[in-house]
């Protein structure tokens, strides 16, 4: 389970699950080796590498607290300790081996099902870490409930919609008071965009976290928290629609209406149409950006604004625009142009301008560390990288107005402080050095002080049990640190100091919404600037949403389901300022439901910050790690026997993956049969992923089956010659033992090396006198002599580049390159060369794709009959030639070609496609669809194949079997993405050869687009 932004990552997930030793695919970052230790509590095995025993004990206490909370509501008890793997920062978390897929920047934590491993990093604030831990442990309970119930299985998780799963985790870890979810709900209600439960299930547009959170708050309010586990288990058993009917005695439509009416009656009662006219004009919106336009950062001269957006649909990039008209000038960062960077840190940080508006500094991950990259606006290039040593992670850069310093929030051992980097001396100083969370620094105009956010209380505040943040004022010359009193118990965030330095602007949810406030530094008076029912907010509560330059103010706001960036002036907003005299937090508007007479265990626990009974001292202790293999994945299990007019056959497969608790050692096994009894295959592989250089070993038995048509001539007694069409089955059995290693250089590049010994054996059969398609399956087979088996050693090496962005069913932007060589050491004098280069150009919303591919066998045995010949007419290379009635003999009929023209030991292929998103999200596709993702492609394929007995000629026609000509095809393909599991591509191709266009041929590919 992921705590992340769903709207974008649903698209990204369609093509981003890299696996070891794949042909293409991006790598998981892998730079560090972590020396984990094991710390045991009554209910958890905590794997960590912190140096601070105090920090480990704090995290252990938080885990036990959440177990205590969730156990009371879900009425479930762990029978064994639950694994909990904690990283000290997000860059390390991205390198985890426990989760095989890549970890995106927006992922706060992951819980996997088979072992119930909870994996997460600590964050810049204690509250964030506490919340993510509480959220993920709900998922651990969910998995445990499913696995221990004899009438349900772990696979039943697929019956439960994501909003039910993630919403429950949010509700049990946040309760019913949350201004972020409340403003999302208000926005949907005000604009009449509130979804039904069916729409939430079918559409990616509705955040499962926010809407799911509100749903479970409603269930708790209306029926009581005892219905949470009942409804969850019922949904797992029968699906959510029947579960709602069985448990709540309502239809989903009726429950949707009741939920919406209850929310509207509560959340809209404080909304007055006369109080929330939007201040300023939209500068960046869907017209010139995307649906998510975030983290505004104004240049000091007020001419430019840098912001984050999914303007190019498939990823979040960093853009620069003109503040006068909103015109986008350039794309500062995208993963395809800066593939040396592992990821842009876009969730809770933006960037900062140099005082001369020449440079822009932003944070990104590279080689396992978060670094500050400096972009030169004039050169349009990154000109410097700032690496802060001895700090686990940095965020929220702030360039001083004097230009001398850059301030950061820095994270070490789970504690965040404010650091200052001196650009001349390159020295780093920790300015806060306390146990409190310190983040979001911003300079005063005179560069003498820094304002920042902290959870340190002011003198008049008690140690509140609820979450709150105050604003600190730190004088960097004297070291004086003052915590300002703004609003008690509220989240007072994103402070900035406008020109003059007399006031601090900041955002607060003090009245249950998210508005702009100001505090006068001389009088300590508080003022409210905006009065919105939704709020000024970014992707998360902690994302920067304000920026000021001179008299210009920009802010991001959720409105009508979109994040827009508005522009106004400080002079104008003064007209709306009104004093605020109350310091107390007023939670009414941030409650998702009215106060209820039904007792709430969740609310009681969260409000009083209750703890479990004091544990015995010896129940928390350090132990040694035992690397036991356990099942990670079991899938693709099937078995069957086929019979029919095309003959009989067998089919079945099963694959399983095992690993130790930290995922450092992995064992993969698979068996499969497809066809006849001797078409059995199996594979077992071991991979050690502990170090940066991965290595492994494999043992396999693989049957390769191929077939070809041929004409044979028989002389009849009367002297006539009879030509018959025959079909030859050829099976090559490969038994191989291999050793391999690979080095992920970074996210987009890797080096692969391998050595193997393989034994090859053959079986050849022929069916004579083919007169219809079914004869291939039902005809009588004649066993033919086969080449003798042999063994050979093989050495291989490959270099891979892949920075491509995936679209609906194929890549849409970036490039891919694979260069691979193999050398056969004995019994076979041969080496091979593979070059596969692909380039993708995104032309919103379409893409142009190009590929050039060469594979060749070289050496005296390159054309040996012990090897299967390469077939250019495979649908993966040149479509339209797999089957066809145009095959003949070019030496007799120059309008035909023989299949030999497409068979050889070397081939050269080129492909060109114009890709059109056909069905899918309305921002992308021609036809809007909430669940069917597909694309159309107009294609042009071309290729040439040859061997030692022939040679390529660049002519479009031939009458010689030795002269090999290029063949072409053009047509239309339609790719259907089956929920990310596979892509099916039916196509209709018109072959072109011998200077003639042939009749169209239908075919199918079962691959994602190249």
PDB file of C-alpha atoms in Angstrom, residues 493-657:
ATOM      1  CA  UNK A 493       2.982  26.586   7.906  1.00  0.00           C
ATOM      2  CA  UNK A 494       4.760  28.069   4.883  1.00  0.00           C
ATOM      3  CA  UNK A 495       6.018  31.368   6.425  1.00  0.00           C
ATOM      4  CA  UNK A 496       7.386  34.072   4.092  1.00  0.00           C
ATOM      5  CA  UNK A 497       8.549  37.609   4.837  1.00  0.00           C
ATOM      6  CA  UNK A 498       7.508  40.260   2.276  1.00  0.00           C
ATOM      7  CA  UNK A 499       9.409  43.454   1.562  1.00  0.00           C
ATOM      8  CA  UNK A 500       9.835  45.710   4.564  1.00  0.00           C
ATOM      9  CA  UNK A 501      10.215  42.788   6.927  1.00  0.00           C
ATOM     10  CA  UNK A 502       7.507  43.978   9.303  1.00  0.00           C
ATOM     11  CA  UNK A 503       5.121  41.062   8.849  1.00  0.00           C
ATOM     12  CA  UNK A 504       5.229  37.347   8.269  1.00  0.00           C
ATOM     13  CA  UNK A 505       2.682  35.812   5.926  1.00  0.00           C
ATOM     14  CA  UNK A 506       1.779  32.191   6.642  1.00  0.00           C
ATOM     15  CA  UNK A 507      -0.923  29.582   6.125  1.00  0.00           C
ATOM     16  CA  UNK A 508      -3.015  28.156   8.942  1.00  0.00           C
ATOM     17  CA  UNK A 509      -5.960  25.825   9.435  1.00  0.00           C
ATOM     18  CA  UNK A 510      -6.860  27.512  12.716  1.00  0.00           C
ATOM     19  CA  UNK A 511     -10.588  27.664  11.782  1.00  0.00           C
ATOM     20  CA  UNK A 512     -10.659  24.246  10.114  1.00  0.00           C
ATOM     21  CA  UNK A 513      -9.967  25.627   6.653  1.00  0.00           C
ATOM     22  CA  UNK A 514      -6.689  26.750   5.019  1.00  0.00           C
ATOM     23  CA  UNK A 515      -6.240  30.483   4.670  1.00  0.00           C
ATOM     24  CA  UNK A 516      -3.604  33.177   4.512  1.00  0.00           C
ATOM     25  CA  UNK A 517      -2.698  35.033   7.705  1.00  0.00           C
ATOM     26  CA  UNK A 518      -0.184  37.649   8.783  1.00  0.00           C
ATOM     27  CA  UNK A 519       1.570  38.417  12.037  1.00  0.00           C
ATOM     28  CA  UNK A 520       3.084  41.802  12.822  1.00  0.00           C
ATOM     29  CA  UNK A 521       6.589  41.246  14.207  1.00  0.00           C
ATOM     30  CA  UNK A 522       6.523  44.417  16.307  1.00  0.00           C
ATOM     31  CA  UNK A 523       3.054  44.241  17.854  1.00  0.00           C
ATOM     32  CA  UNK A 524       2.455  40.462  17.517  1.00  0.00           C
ATOM     33  CA  UNK A 525      -0.998  41.279  16.125  1.00  0.00           C
ATOM     34  CA  UNK A 526      -2.616  38.619  13.952  1.00  0.00           C
ATOM     35  CA  UNK A 527      -4.601  39.247  10.756  1.00  0.00           C
ATOM     36  CA  UNK A 528      -6.626  37.062   8.414  1.00  0.00           C
ATOM     37  CA  UNK A 529      -6.063  37.849   4.739  1.00  0.00           C
ATOM     38  CA  UNK A 530      -8.225  35.332   2.855  1.00  0.00           C
ATOM     39  CA  UNK A 531     -11.454  33.568   3.731  1.00  0.00           C
ATOM     40  CA  UNK A 532     -11.802  30.552   1.450  1.00  0.00           C
ATOM     41  CA  UNK A 533     -13.963  27.467   2.085  1.00  0.00           C
ATOM     42  CA  UNK A 534     -11.423  25.235   0.359  1.00  0.00           C
ATOM     43  CA  UNK A 535      -7.989  26.652   0.883  1.00  0.00           C
ATOM     44  CA  UNK A 536      -4.519  27.709  -0.167  1.00  0.00           C
ATOM     45  CA  UNK A 537      -2.690  24.410  -0.284  1.00  0.00           C
ATOM     46  CA  UNK A 538      -0.300  22.307  -2.319  1.00  0.00           C
ATOM     47  CA  UNK A 539      -0.027  18.625  -3.007  1.00  0.00           C
ATOM     48  CA  UNK A 540       0.174  17.997   0.745  1.00  0.00           C
ATOM     49  CA  UNK A 541      -0.292  20.179   3.798  1.00  0.00           C
ATOM     50  CA  UNK A 542       3.485  20.674   3.938  1.00  0.00           C
ATOM     51  CA  UNK A 543       3.979  21.603   0.275  1.00  0.00           C
ATOM     52  CA  UNK A 544       4.895  25.262  -0.322  1.00  0.00           C
ATOM     53  CA  UNK A 545       1.883  27.159  -1.633  1.00  0.00           C
ATOM     54  CA  UNK A 546       3.047  30.801  -1.285  1.00  0.00           C
ATOM     55  CA  UNK A 547       5.657  32.943  -2.987  1.00  0.00           C
ATOM     56  CA  UNK A 548       6.321  36.679  -2.896  1.00  0.00           C
ATOM     57  CA  UNK A 549       8.537  39.029  -4.905  1.00  0.00           C
ATOM     58  CA  UNK A 550       8.321  42.759  -4.333  1.00  0.00           C
ATOM     59  CA  UNK A 551       4.630  43.615  -4.317  1.00  0.00           C
ATOM     60  CA  UNK A 552       3.623  40.427  -6.180  1.00  0.00           C
ATOM     61  CA  UNK A 553       2.120  37.444  -4.381  1.00  0.00           C
ATOM     62  CA  UNK A 554       1.375  34.048  -5.924  1.00  0.00           C
ATOM     63  CA  UNK A 555      -0.378  31.134  -4.265  1.00  0.00           C
ATOM     64  CA  UNK A 556      -1.732  27.715  -5.235  1.00  0.00           C
ATOM     65  CA  UNK A 557      -5.313  26.828  -4.414  1.00  0.00           C
ATOM     66  CA  UNK A 558      -7.616  23.835  -4.791  1.00  0.00           C
ATOM     67  CA  UNK A 559     -10.671  24.949  -6.763  1.00  0.00           C
ATOM     68  CA  UNK A 560     -13.076  22.887  -8.852  1.00  0.00           C
ATOM     69  CA  UNK A 561     -10.948  19.779  -8.537  1.00  0.00           C
ATOM     70  CA  UNK A 562      -7.834  21.518  -9.847  1.00  0.00           C
ATOM     71  CA  UNK A 563      -4.799  23.206  -8.363  1.00  0.00           C
ATOM     72  CA  UNK A 564      -4.439  26.675  -9.864  1.00  0.00           C
ATOM     73  CA  UNK A 565      -1.812  29.317  -9.183  1.00  0.00           C
ATOM     74  CA  UNK A 566      -3.267  32.772  -8.584  1.00  0.00           C
ATOM     75  CA  UNK A 567      -1.438  36.082  -8.808  1.00  0.00           C
ATOM     76  CA  UNK A 568      -2.226  39.244  -6.849  1.00  0.00           C
ATOM     77  CA  UNK A 569      -0.425  42.075  -5.101  1.00  0.00           C
ATOM     78  CA  UNK A 570       0.338  42.781  -1.478  1.00  0.00           C
ATOM     79  CA  UNK A 571      -1.206  46.200  -1.945  1.00  0.00           C
ATOM     80  CA  UNK A 572      -4.494  44.654  -3.003  1.00  0.00           C
ATOM     81  CA  UNK A 573      -4.753  42.037  -0.272  1.00  0.00           C
ATOM     82  CA  UNK A 574      -4.463  44.745   2.391  1.00  0.00           C
ATOM     83  CA  UNK A 575      -8.078  45.605   1.578  1.00  0.00           C
ATOM     84  CA  UNK A 576      -9.237  42.201   2.851  1.00  0.00           C
ATOM     85  CA  UNK A 577      -7.215  42.104   6.055  1.00  0.00           C
ATOM     86  CA  UNK A 578      -9.135  41.731   9.289  1.00  0.00           C
ATOM     87  CA  UNK A 579      -7.709  41.338  12.794  1.00  0.00           C
ATOM     88  CA  UNK A 580      -7.911  38.023  14.653  1.00  0.00           C
ATOM     89  CA  UNK A 581      -7.972  38.085  18.421  1.00  0.00           C
ATOM     90  CA  UNK A 582      -8.400  34.392  19.204  1.00  0.00           C
ATOM     91  CA  UNK A 583      -5.317  32.185  19.371  1.00  0.00           C
ATOM     92  CA  UNK A 584      -7.250  28.984  19.889  1.00  0.00           C
ATOM     93  CA  UNK A 585      -7.830  26.343  17.248  1.00  0.00           C
ATOM     94  CA  UNK A 586     -11.474  25.976  16.211  1.00  0.00           C
ATOM     95  CA  UNK A 587     -11.924  22.463  14.800  1.00  0.00           C
ATOM     96  CA  UNK A 588     -15.618  22.640  13.854  1.00  0.00           C
ATOM     97  CA  UNK A 589     -15.032  23.339  10.150  1.00  0.00           C
ATOM     98  CA  UNK A 590     -12.313  20.693   9.893  1.00  0.00           C
ATOM     99  CA  UNK A 591     -14.530  17.966  11.315  1.00  0.00           C
ATOM    100  CA  UNK A 592     -15.636  15.635   8.552  1.00  0.00           C
ATOM    101  CA  UNK A 593     -18.794  14.805  10.462  1.00  0.00           C
ATOM    102  CA  UNK A 594     -20.799  16.514  13.220  1.00  0.00           C
ATOM    103  CA  UNK A 595     -20.196  15.559  16.821  1.00  0.00           C
ATOM    104  CA  UNK A 596     -21.875  12.254  17.519  1.00  0.00           C
ATOM    105  CA  UNK A 597     -23.402  10.749  20.609  1.00  0.00           C
ATOM    106  CA  UNK A 598     -21.890   7.401  19.610  1.00  0.00           C
ATOM    107  CA  UNK A 599     -18.611   6.966  21.532  1.00  0.00           C
ATOM    108  CA  UNK A 600     -15.531   6.986  19.311  1.00  0.00           C
ATOM    109  CA  UNK A 601     -12.520   4.893  20.247  1.00  0.00           C
ATOM    110  CA  UNK A 602     -10.519   6.473  17.421  1.00  0.00           C
ATOM    111  CA  UNK A 603     -11.246  10.039  18.548  1.00  0.00           C
ATOM    112  CA  UNK A 604     -10.580   9.236  22.199  1.00  0.00           C
ATOM    113  CA  UNK A 605      -7.207   7.655  21.453  1.00  0.00           C
ATOM    114  CA  UNK A 606      -6.056  10.428  19.148  1.00  0.00           C
ATOM    115  CA  UNK A 607      -7.268  13.300  21.321  1.00  0.00           C
ATOM    116  CA  UNK A 608      -5.728  12.097  24.566  1.00  0.00           C
ATOM    117  CA  UNK A 609      -2.725  10.491  22.834  1.00  0.00           C
ATOM    118  CA  UNK A 610      -3.349   7.394  24.914  1.00  0.00           C
ATOM    119  CA  UNK A 611      -0.647   4.792  25.313  1.00  0.00           C
ATOM    120  CA  UNK A 612      -0.766   1.058  26.011  1.00  0.00           C
ATOM    121  CA  UNK A 613      -0.144  -0.140  29.505  1.00  0.00           C
ATOM    122  CA  UNK A 614       3.489   0.081  30.505  1.00  0.00           C
ATOM    123  CA  UNK A 615       5.420  -2.778  28.929  1.00  0.00           C
ATOM    124  CA  UNK A 616       7.947  -4.848  30.891  1.00  0.00           C
ATOM    125  CA  UNK A 617      11.501  -3.607  30.373  1.00  0.00           C
ATOM    126  CA  UNK A 618      12.640  -6.925  28.890  1.00  0.00           C
ATOM    127  CA  UNK A 619       9.887  -6.849  26.218  1.00  0.00           C
ATOM    128  CA  UNK A 620      12.000  -4.350  24.221  1.00  0.00           C
ATOM    129  CA  UNK A 621      15.375  -5.837  23.285  1.00  0.00           C
ATOM    130  CA  UNK A 622      17.956  -6.219  20.506  1.00  0.00           C
ATOM    131  CA  UNK A 623      18.320  -9.573  18.746  1.00  0.00           C
ATOM    132  CA  UNK A 624      20.262 -10.998  15.813  1.00  0.00           C
ATOM    133  CA  UNK A 625      18.767 -11.208  12.315  1.00  0.00           C
ATOM    134  CA  UNK A 626      17.935 -14.635  10.879  1.00  0.00           C
ATOM    135  CA  UNK A 627      17.788 -14.503   7.055  1.00  0.00           C
ATOM    136  CA  UNK A 628      14.995 -17.035   6.493  1.00  0.00           C
ATOM    137  CA  UNK A 629      13.427 -17.434   3.069  1.00  0.00           C
ATOM    138  CA  UNK A 630       9.670 -16.922   2.928  1.00  0.00           C
ATOM    139  CA  UNK A 631       7.195 -16.694   0.088  1.00  0.00           C
ATOM    140  CA  UNK A 632       6.879 -13.249  -1.515  1.00  0.00           C
ATOM    141  CA  UNK A 633       4.747 -14.022  -4.505  1.00  0.00           C
ATOM    142  CA  UNK A 634       2.819 -16.926  -5.996  1.00  0.00           C
ATOM    143  CA  UNK A 635       1.213 -16.373  -9.341  1.00  0.00           C
ATOM    144  CA  UNK A 636       0.450 -17.371 -12.898  1.00  0.00           C
ATOM    145  CA  UNK A 637      -0.868 -20.669 -11.560  1.00  0.00           C
ATOM    146  CA  UNK A 638      -2.921 -22.602 -14.128  1.00  0.00           C
ATOM    147  CA  UNK A 639      -3.308 -26.080 -15.517  1.00  0.00           C
ATOM    148  CA  UNK A 640      -5.401 -27.560 -18.288  1.00  0.00           C
ATOM    149  CA  UNK A 641      -5.800 -30.129 -21.056  1.00  0.00           C
ATOM    150  CA  UNK A 642      -7.060 -29.013 -24.469  1.00  0.00           C
ATOM    151  CA  UNK A 643      -8.808 -31.004 -27.160  1.00  0.00           C
ATOM    152  CA  UNK A 644     -10.691 -30.029 -30.277  1.00  0.00           C
ATOM    153  CA  UNK A 645     -10.699 -30.117 -34.031  1.00  0.00           C
ATOM    154  CA  UNK A 646      -7.175 -28.699 -34.047  1.00  0.00           C
ATOM    155  CA  UNK A 647      -5.833 -31.588 -31.935  1.00  0.00           C
ATOM    156  CA  UNK A 648      -4.938 -32.004 -28.277  1.00  0.00           C
ATOM    157  CA  UNK A 649      -2.463 -30.344 -25.996  1.00  0.00           C
ATOM    158  CA  UNK A 650      -1.549 -29.396 -22.442  1.00  0.00           C
ATOM    159  CA  UNK A 651      -1.028 -26.030 -20.801  1.00  0.00           C
ATOM    160  CA  UNK A 652      -0.143 -24.881 -17.308  1.00  0.00           C
ATOM    161  CA  UNK A 653       2.294 -22.868 -15.285  1.00  0.00           C
ATOM    162  CA  UNK A 654       3.170 -21.692 -11.828  1.00  0.00           C
ATOM    163  CA  UNK A 655       5.788 -19.279 -10.565  1.00  0.00           C
ATOM    164  CA  UNK A 656       6.886 -18.363  -7.069  1.00  0.00           C
ATOM    165  CA  UNK A 657       9.336 -15.938  -5.541  1.00  0.00           C
TER     166      UNK A 657
END
